[in-house]
Structure formats: structure tokens, C-alpha cells
Tab-separated table of C-alpha atoms in Angstrom:
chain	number	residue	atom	x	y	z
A	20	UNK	CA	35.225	1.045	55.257
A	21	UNK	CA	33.726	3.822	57.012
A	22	UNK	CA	31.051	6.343	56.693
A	23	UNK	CA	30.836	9.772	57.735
A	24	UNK	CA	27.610	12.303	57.333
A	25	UNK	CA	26.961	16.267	58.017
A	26	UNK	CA	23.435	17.857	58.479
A	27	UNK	CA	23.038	21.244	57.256
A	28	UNK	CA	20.298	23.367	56.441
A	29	UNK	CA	18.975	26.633	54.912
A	30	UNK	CA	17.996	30.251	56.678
A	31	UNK	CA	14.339	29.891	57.605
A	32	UNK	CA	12.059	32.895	56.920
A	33	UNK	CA	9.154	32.205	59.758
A	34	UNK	CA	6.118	34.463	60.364
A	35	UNK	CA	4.735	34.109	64.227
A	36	UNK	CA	0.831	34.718	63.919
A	37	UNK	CA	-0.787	35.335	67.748
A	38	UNK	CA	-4.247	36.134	68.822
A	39	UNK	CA	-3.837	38.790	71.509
A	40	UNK	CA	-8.446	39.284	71.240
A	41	UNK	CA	-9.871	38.989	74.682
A	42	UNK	CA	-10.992	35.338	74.236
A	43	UNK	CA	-7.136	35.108	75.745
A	44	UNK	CA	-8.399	37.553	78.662
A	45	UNK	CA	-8.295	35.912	81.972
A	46	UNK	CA	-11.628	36.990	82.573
A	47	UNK	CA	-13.414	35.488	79.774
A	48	UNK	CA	-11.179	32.136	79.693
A	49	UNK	CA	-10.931	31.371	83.829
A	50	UNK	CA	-7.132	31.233	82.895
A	51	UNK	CA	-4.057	33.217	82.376
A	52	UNK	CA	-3.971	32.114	78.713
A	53	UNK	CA	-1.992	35.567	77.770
A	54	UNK	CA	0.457	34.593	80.238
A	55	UNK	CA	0.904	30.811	78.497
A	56	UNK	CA	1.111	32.192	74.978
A	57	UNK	CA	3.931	34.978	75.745
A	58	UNK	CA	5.943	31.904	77.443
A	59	UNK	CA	4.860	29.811	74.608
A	60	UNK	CA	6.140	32.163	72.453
A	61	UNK	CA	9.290	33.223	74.092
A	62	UNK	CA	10.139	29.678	73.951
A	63	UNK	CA	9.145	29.097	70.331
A	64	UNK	CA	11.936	31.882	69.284
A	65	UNK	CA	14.200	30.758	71.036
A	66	UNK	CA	14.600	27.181	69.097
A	67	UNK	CA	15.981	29.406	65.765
A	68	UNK	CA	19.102	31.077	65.001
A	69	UNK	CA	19.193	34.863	65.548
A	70	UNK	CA	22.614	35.303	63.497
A	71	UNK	CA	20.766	32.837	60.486
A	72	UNK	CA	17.323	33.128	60.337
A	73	UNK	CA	14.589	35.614	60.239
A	74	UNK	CA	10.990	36.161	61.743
A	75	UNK	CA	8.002	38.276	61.408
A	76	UNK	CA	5.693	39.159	64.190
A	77	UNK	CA	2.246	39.367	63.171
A	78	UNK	CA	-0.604	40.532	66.260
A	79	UNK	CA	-4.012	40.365	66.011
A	80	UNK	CA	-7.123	41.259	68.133
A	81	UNK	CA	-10.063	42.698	66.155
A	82	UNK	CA	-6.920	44.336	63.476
A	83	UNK	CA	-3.633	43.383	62.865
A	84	UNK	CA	-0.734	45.086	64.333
């Protein structure tokens, strides 16, 4: 007897929400927290299939863009 399993899954639809408001300026934080959340996010796109799934890039400050 034997077993045998495959993992699969669906295209993901994922919306990326980031706060580019100066609360992330390097002035008012004592930090380069712009810096963190572009490598942050760079890294966070890169875990999902380009050819499979899609994303939406949402920007806000004191708008959306």
C-alpha cells in the first residue's frame, strides 16, 4: 500500500495597501522607515506568481494614489 498527494491552489487576487505619509519620513521617525517598507515590499511580491496571480497597488499619504 502506498500513498501519494499533490498540493495545488487557486490564482490569488491581492491588493498591497502602503502608507507613503511622512510619519515614514526619516526625519520625523529617526529611521529610514521608507527605505524598510520598499524592501519589505519588494520582497512581499516577490513570494507570488507573476504568470498566475494578480495584484493591486494601492498608495496613500493624505489621498490615495
Amino acid at each position: 500500500m502506498g500513498a501519494f498527494g499533490e498540493a495545488t491552489r487557486r490564482p490569488l487576487e491581492i491588493s498591497l495597501v502602503l502608507d507613503s505619509s511622512g510619519s515614514l519620513d526619516r526625519s520625523f521617525a529617526g529611521i529610514d522607515a521608507i527605505g524598510f517598507l520598499r524592501t519589505a515590499a519588494t520582497q512581499f511580491v516577490q513570494y507570488f506568481d507573476d504568470q498566475m496571480d494578480r495584484m493591486a497597488l494601492t498608495r496613500f499619504a493624505s489621498g490615495v494614489v
